[in-house]
XYZ file of C-alpha atoms in Angstrom:
487
model
C 0.000 0.000 0.000
C 1.355 3.424 -0.978
C 1.914 6.134 1.608
C 0.315 9.573 1.566
C 3.142 11.189 -0.372
C 3.039 8.523 -3.084
C -0.761 8.681 -3.372
C -0.773 12.465 -3.723
C 1.980 12.301 -6.329
C 0.091 9.647 -8.263
C -3.223 11.549 -8.173
C -1.644 14.877 -9.128
C -3.692 18.052 -9.241
C -2.226 19.542 -6.049
C 0.505 22.151 -5.850
C 3.491 21.285 -3.610
C 2.351 23.710 -0.900
C -1.151 22.226 -0.950
C 0.254 18.724 -0.611
C 2.416 19.874 2.311
C -0.704 21.296 3.999
C -2.353 17.873 3.792
C 0.763 16.291 5.295
C 0.512 18.724 8.221
C -3.175 17.878 8.643
C -2.602 14.118 8.705
C 0.278 14.606 11.127
C -2.014 16.288 13.682
C -5.588 15.144 13.029
C -5.500 12.421 15.691
C -6.478 15.253 18.066
C -9.780 15.807 16.231
C -10.468 12.093 15.839
C -10.104 11.492 19.587
C -12.183 14.517 20.555
C -14.964 13.594 18.121
C -14.945 9.832 18.913
C -14.944 9.458 15.133
C -12.963 8.073 12.201
C -11.475 10.663 9.867
C -10.967 9.875 6.179
C -9.170 12.293 3.871
C -10.638 12.404 0.358
C -8.725 14.047 -2.481
C -10.168 14.757 -5.972
C -8.807 12.337 -8.574
C -10.425 13.700 -11.741
C -13.228 11.164 -11.758
C -14.326 11.462 -8.150
C -12.431 11.202 -4.886
C -9.802 8.796 -3.519
C -9.150 8.124 0.173
C -5.497 8.979 0.827
C -5.390 8.796 4.655
C -7.436 7.375 7.521
C -7.383 8.006 11.263
C -9.154 5.918 13.909
C -10.104 7.291 17.345
C -8.296 6.004 20.413
C -11.250 7.111 22.552
C -13.999 5.063 20.924
C -15.032 2.397 18.407
C -13.899 2.613 14.818
C -16.248 2.697 11.852
C -13.847 1.111 9.360
C -12.312 -2.148 10.493
C -10.728 -2.594 7.057
C -8.188 -0.301 5.444
C -9.920 2.331 3.302
C -6.814 4.094 1.967
C -6.719 3.885 -1.819
C -10.473 3.339 -2.230
C -12.633 5.477 -4.508
C -15.697 7.252 -3.193
C -18.985 5.396 -3.920
C -20.973 7.055 -6.695
C -23.850 7.819 -4.342
C -21.645 9.950 -2.065
C -19.640 11.739 -4.746
C -22.095 14.615 -5.186
C -22.039 15.377 -1.453
C -18.236 15.745 -1.429
C -18.306 17.916 -4.555
C -20.918 20.170 -2.968
C -18.858 20.429 0.229
C -15.775 21.507 -1.723
C -17.803 24.013 -3.747
C -19.466 25.716 -0.770
C -16.498 25.473 1.600
C -18.797 24.745 4.529
C -19.392 21.711 6.727
C -22.130 19.344 5.522
C -23.910 17.463 8.279
C -25.927 14.369 7.368
C -29.631 14.672 8.198
C -30.019 10.897 8.480
C -27.455 8.332 9.625
C -25.768 6.170 6.987
C -26.003 2.433 7.584
C -22.831 0.367 7.314
C -23.565 -3.289 7.880
C -25.400 -3.704 11.185
C -24.813 -0.242 12.665
C -25.510 3.368 11.765
C -22.882 6.005 11.046
C -23.252 9.730 11.491
C -21.142 11.481 8.858
C -20.046 15.097 8.640
C -18.103 16.360 5.637
C -15.478 19.005 6.415
C -13.773 20.909 3.558
C -10.018 21.308 3.881
C -9.233 24.904 2.934
C -5.831 26.298 2.065
C -5.306 29.939 1.133
C -9.028 30.386 0.448
C -9.392 27.286 -1.747
C -10.922 23.886 -1.000
C -8.316 21.214 -1.769
C -9.797 18.109 -0.102
C -12.609 16.845 2.121
C -12.419 15.109 5.507
C -15.294 12.791 6.337
C -15.905 12.636 10.079
C -17.682 9.321 10.711
C -18.973 8.371 14.165
C -20.239 4.913 15.053
C -23.792 5.224 16.407
C -23.901 1.521 17.239
C -22.255 2.235 20.608
C -24.695 4.552 22.340
C -23.064 7.225 24.481
C -24.583 9.192 27.306
C -24.008 12.880 26.824
C -21.806 13.390 29.853
C -20.105 16.668 30.529
C -16.805 15.221 29.340
C -18.258 14.091 26.018
C -20.010 17.394 25.406
C -16.744 19.260 25.917
C -14.865 16.813 23.702
C -17.426 17.201 20.913
C -17.508 20.988 21.206
C -13.725 21.151 20.981
C -13.799 18.878 17.911
C -16.420 21.118 16.293
C -14.243 24.169 16.915
C -11.213 22.519 15.291
C -13.242 21.350 12.290
C -14.540 24.886 11.835
C -10.920 26.096 11.900
C -10.147 23.571 9.148
C -12.778 25.189 6.904
C -11.079 28.582 7.420
C -7.576 27.276 6.747
C -6.560 27.812 10.391
C -5.971 24.142 11.214
C -3.507 22.456 11.224
C -1.061 24.832 12.836
C 2.348 25.295 11.245
C 4.032 26.095 14.576
C 3.671 22.707 16.285
C 7.225 21.582 17.186
C 8.625 18.098 16.743
C 7.219 15.652 19.267
C 9.154 13.590 21.779
C 8.347 10.618 23.957
C 5.456 11.445 26.250
C 3.569 13.829 23.947
C 0.044 14.033 25.430
C -3.088 12.783 23.715
C -6.742 13.474 24.416
C -7.207 10.463 26.692
C -4.281 11.519 28.887
C -6.015 14.703 30.012
C -7.779 17.682 28.408
C -8.380 21.259 29.541
C -10.525 23.853 27.759
C -9.513 27.486 28.215
C -11.261 30.763 27.444
C -9.492 33.637 25.613
C -7.996 34.888 28.917
C -6.544 31.502 29.860
C -9.215 30.721 32.469
C -10.316 27.108 32.807
C -13.712 26.251 31.325
C -13.454 22.500 31.795
C -10.925 19.904 32.968
C -11.301 16.205 32.208
C -10.861 13.809 35.174
C -7.480 12.617 33.871
C -6.337 16.179 33.326
C -7.376 17.155 36.857
C -5.469 14.193 38.299
C -2.308 15.211 36.410
C -2.481 18.785 37.672
C -3.204 17.645 41.234
C -0.052 15.483 41.158
C 1.877 18.601 40.205
C 0.482 20.275 43.328
C -2.256 22.428 41.764
C -5.212 22.352 44.230
C -8.957 22.581 43.733
C -11.295 22.030 40.820
C -9.562 24.774 38.742
C -12.757 25.787 36.939
C -12.752 29.576 36.563
C -9.093 29.942 37.573
C -6.379 31.238 35.245
C -4.390 28.070 34.670
C -1.015 29.787 34.240
C -1.371 31.483 37.642
C -2.561 28.311 39.401
C 0.332 26.225 38.031
C 2.992 28.879 38.665
C 1.932 29.334 42.299
C 2.098 25.578 42.925
C 5.596 24.967 41.562
C 8.455 23.990 43.828
C 10.620 26.992 44.812
C 13.597 27.638 42.515
C 12.076 25.400 39.837
C 13.604 25.934 36.421
C 10.727 26.789 34.085
C 10.839 26.611 30.298
C 10.132 29.957 28.683
C 7.360 28.374 26.590
C 5.374 27.279 29.673
C 3.355 30.526 30.181
C 2.489 30.698 26.478
C 1.228 27.102 26.474
C -0.710 27.472 29.747
C -2.451 30.564 28.360
C -3.249 28.722 25.117
C -1.675 31.419 22.967
C 0.356 29.219 20.619
C 0.352 25.656 19.320
C 3.438 24.647 21.260
C 4.603 21.736 23.376
C 6.325 22.178 26.723
C 7.202 20.294 29.889
C 7.286 21.195 33.558
C 8.838 19.369 36.523
C 8.107 20.019 40.177
C 8.332 17.884 43.336
C 9.440 14.911 41.222
C 6.432 15.078 38.896
C 6.883 15.660 35.151
C 4.010 16.872 32.997
C 4.011 17.463 29.255
C 1.524 20.050 28.017
C 0.446 20.809 24.497
C -1.774 23.759 23.521
C -3.965 24.126 20.447
C -5.492 27.610 20.177
C -9.075 27.940 18.922
C -9.260 30.865 16.512
C -11.733 32.487 14.153
C -10.087 34.534 11.406
C -7.169 35.437 13.617
C -9.188 36.156 16.763
C -8.362 33.795 19.606
C -11.508 32.265 21.137
C -9.806 29.967 23.610
C -7.679 26.848 23.509
C -7.594 23.102 23.988
C -4.788 22.012 26.309
C -3.619 18.397 26.507
C -1.689 17.248 29.568
C 0.078 14.008 30.455
C 1.959 12.747 33.482
C 5.294 11.442 32.137
C 7.075 11.089 35.486
C 7.676 7.369 35.002
C 8.799 7.834 31.393
C 11.371 10.461 32.390
C 12.555 8.343 35.340
C 13.278 5.444 33.008
C 15.037 7.756 30.573
C 17.270 9.009 33.382
C 18.035 5.423 34.384
C 19.022 4.612 30.813
C 21.230 7.692 30.629
C 22.901 6.686 33.890
C 23.392 3.159 32.558
C 24.852 4.481 29.308
C 27.215 6.774 31.196
C 28.336 3.856 33.371
C 28.996 1.671 30.335
C 31.008 4.434 28.659
C 33.029 4.915 31.844
C 33.759 1.173 31.973
C 34.994 1.213 28.374
C 37.115 4.258 29.180
C 38.737 2.546 32.159
C 39.308 -0.679 30.217
C 40.985 1.373 27.491
C 43.227 3.076 30.064
C 44.165 -0.269 31.620
C 44.961 -1.801 28.233
C 47.096 1.188 27.296
C 48.974 0.748 30.582
C 49.576 -2.926 29.719
C 50.768 -1.920 26.239
C 53.152 0.627 27.786
C 54.547 -2.004 30.152
C 55.091 -4.380 27.241
C 56.813 -1.619 25.289
C 59.086 -0.957 28.273
C 59.873 -4.653 28.500
C 60.732 -4.736 24.798
C 63.337 -2.009 25.297
C 64.984 -3.900 28.160
C 64.982 -7.299 26.468
C 68.193 -8.492 24.806
C 66.682 -11.499 23.010
C 65.405 -10.765 19.506
C 62.880 -13.583 19.764
C 61.533 -12.198 23.035
C 61.421 -8.664 21.634
C 59.428 -9.864 18.623
C 56.926 -11.759 20.788
C 56.441 -8.827 23.164
C 56.032 -6.405 20.253
C 53.261 -8.562 18.778
C 51.559 -8.757 22.173
C 51.805 -4.967 22.509
C 50.196 -4.519 19.080
C 47.294 -6.827 19.933
C 46.616 -5.102 23.248
C 46.752 -1.671 21.604
C 44.296 -2.848 18.929
C 41.730 -3.917 21.524
C 42.287 -0.632 23.401
C 41.378 1.292 20.222
C 37.972 -0.418 20.101
C 37.246 0.395 23.752
C 38.299 4.002 23.159
C 35.674 4.278 20.434
C 33.023 2.602 22.598
C 33.730 5.063 25.420
C 32.660 7.912 23.125
C 29.265 6.569 22.067
C 26.006 5.761 23.838
C 25.499 2.638 21.708
C 27.234 -0.706 21.934
C 28.060 -0.333 18.234
C 30.990 1.402 16.569
C 31.714 2.845 13.168
C 34.337 0.276 12.221
C 35.691 2.444 9.404
C 36.998 4.904 12.010
C 38.426 2.123 14.180
C 40.121 0.393 11.281
C 41.973 3.518 10.161
C 43.737 3.634 13.540
C 44.482 -0.078 13.849
C 45.686 -0.232 10.240
C 48.253 2.491 10.873
C 49.285 0.789 14.120
C 49.669 -2.608 12.432
C 51.873 -1.282 9.644
C 54.064 0.832 11.935
C 54.685 -1.930 14.476
C 55.261 -4.680 11.917
C 57.850 -2.604 10.011
C 59.196 0.349 12.025
C 61.182 1.673 9.067
C 59.943 1.886 5.486
C 56.810 -0.195 5.087
C 54.229 -0.826 2.342
C 51.382 1.613 1.900
C 47.816 0.578 2.712
C 44.646 1.172 0.706
C 41.087 0.719 1.966
C 38.174 0.129 -0.429
C 34.509 0.058 0.568
C 32.926 0.492 3.979
C 32.572 -1.756 7.007
C 29.663 0.210 8.487
C 28.543 -0.055 12.116
C 29.190 -3.305 13.972
C 28.616 -4.500 17.535
C 31.268 -4.199 20.218
C 32.041 -7.939 20.327
C 32.406 -8.109 16.550
C 34.523 -4.942 16.458
C 37.052 -6.299 18.961
C 37.542 -9.663 17.274
C 37.480 -8.256 13.740
C 40.038 -5.565 14.537
C 42.467 -8.147 15.974
C 41.985 -10.424 12.944
C 42.604 -7.668 10.405
C 45.557 -6.319 12.382
C 47.166 -9.759 12.313
C 46.538 -10.169 8.579
C 47.921 -6.750 7.673
C 50.914 -7.193 9.975
C 51.626 -10.596 8.451
C 51.466 -9.131 4.948
C 53.878 -6.336 5.892
C 56.302 -8.548 7.760
C 56.289 -11.722 5.671
C 54.721 -10.782 2.349
C 57.118 -7.946 1.571
C 59.872 -8.518 4.092
C 60.362 -4.801 4.648
C 60.242 -3.924 0.922
C 57.994 -1.245 -0.570
C 54.589 -2.240 -1.882
C 50.879 -1.859 -1.298
C 48.389 -3.734 0.860
C 44.757 -3.476 -0.217
C 41.853 -4.055 2.157
C 38.386 -4.231 0.578
C 35.165 -4.419 2.628
C 31.835 -5.429 1.091
C 28.763 -5.020 3.332
C 25.425 -6.457 2.203
C 22.726 -6.449 4.891
C 24.005 -8.839 7.572
C 26.931 -10.204 5.550
C 30.433 -8.712 5.682
C 33.231 -9.906 3.411
C 36.752 -8.507 3.778
C 39.595 -9.052 1.283
C 43.211 -8.453 2.349
C 45.510 -8.470 -0.690
C 49.222 -7.960 -1.162
C 51.580 -8.382 -4.113
C 54.435 -9.827 -2.097
C 56.120 -13.231 -2.216
C 52.916 -15.268 -1.891
C 52.044 -18.209 0.332
C 54.650 -20.643 -0.842
C 54.344 -24.430 -0.675
C 53.747 -24.448 3.083
C 50.472 -22.499 2.916
C 49.543 -19.834 5.491
C 51.689 -21.395 8.199
C 50.837 -22.381 11.760
C 52.350 -19.581 13.808
C 50.696 -17.913 16.783
C 49.258 -15.110 14.641
C 47.610 -17.555 12.245
C 46.204 -19.565 15.141
C 44.752 -16.425 16.714
C 43.140 -15.423 13.414
C 41.594 -18.851 12.798
C 40.279 -19.104 16.356
C 38.689 -15.631 16.358
C 37.081 -16.028 12.923
C 35.617 -19.464 13.626
C 34.640 -19.207 17.310
C 34.016 -15.483 17.944
C 32.884 -14.199 14.552
C 31.216 -17.463 13.462
C 32.693 -16.891 10.012
C 35.128 -18.366 7.498
C 38.630 -17.472 6.330
C 40.681 -18.639 3.358
C 44.138 -17.937 1.917
C 45.079 -18.129 -1.761
C 47.873 -17.042 -4.108
C 47.111 -14.131 -6.411
C 47.682 -14.335 -10.114
C 50.884 -12.429 -10.838
C 52.208 -12.871 -7.301
C 51.045 -12.065 -3.803
C 48.404 -13.338 -1.431
C 44.663 -12.809 -0.987
C 42.935 -13.545 2.314
C 39.111 -13.609 2.379
C 37.249 -13.231 5.684
C 33.469 -13.711 5.619
C 31.412 -12.810 8.701
C 27.665 -13.158 9.301
C 26.734 -10.246 11.547
C 24.076 -10.413 14.246
C 20.725 -8.697 13.633
C 21.669 -5.744 15.841
C 25.014 -5.378 14.089
C 23.420 -5.546 10.659
C 21.227 -2.500 11.372
C 23.485 0.174 9.949
C 22.814 3.758 10.892
């Protein structure tokens, strides 16, 4: 099924700014659907009638359409009503309910106006099969929905100033407050009253100026966002948050206007104290993990320094070579932990890590003149466990190519990475002396590489002679699902 953007592009007939207006509407019309206890269907002219391009179900009541209606064409019997609604630019209310299967549907047609022109129609369809008592809450919900639909016919809804949402953005069921033009409370839903009481605001609030009542109840020396008074007065379609006495509330205002004159506002409120507490716990956990990686890196660098000191004091060439290799391997693992200490995720951009370990491998394997290295392709993001093992494997392969493939002579080592979804294939090529009749050998470095590839990376590795001289090593790794999700 195509998305809204694809459907509008396919239907044509709308200017880019008109299409963007419909995107804004669909991004914020859940508010109307919940207040009206009704499904909303967006109908756009298609040259022969109308096509449904978006559908919203209420979270406060029963839906009318259990099946997906997006992409359907308007029935011929209803086409004239939508055309008349677009022509007049006014809301059409059905005199008689429309029957859908075993229950009746009350349908209102609301023209979507943009810069004085009707560009689409929203059908507001309420299920009459679930009888509702006209409680005070439902009357206020319906009246607020009517006000917003009227704003839609004047091109005043949706608002273009609504900021990007974050976790905990309030919805109608979380709590609703209706305000008059002066910011005084006309009505508070039970959930909304409970949220404000938890913040420390006393009483029923009806008739009080909400901004004053909230401000007076805040904990002394509370840091208040500068948008809070504007939202509490209902003067702009903004989102804000307030914290006091350990309680966090998010508040979102939607002004009710009539040709630029503010008539009041609908304010949504939600208690997100538990959400923010969990976020703080996660941040603390992330900080702890980063600190652990930082300390591990420091400890490994200390070990590498001690090995380097031991190399200088050793008189045996064989011992010096063994200690130098150990120093290189420790330093390689330290590089991975250094990268992990700088990110909140347990994944690393292996391209950045490999640049450092590649330079380290070449320098340590041949302190004087050594072959140049060339990297082709991208490794992408990999998990911490994969990064550690893979970096050691590639360091060993590059070091072996420098030390044994060229024997200190000039040349070039090429490393190519091919990433396809969860599969990573790495080629390490040199144009040195080749494998020889004995194959890749059975030294400690080769044993380490085989063990890490097979047991830690759950992959495969193969060595082969290159045509024209040199060696090619192919490492194939199947990444875990988390590792395969590249950012």
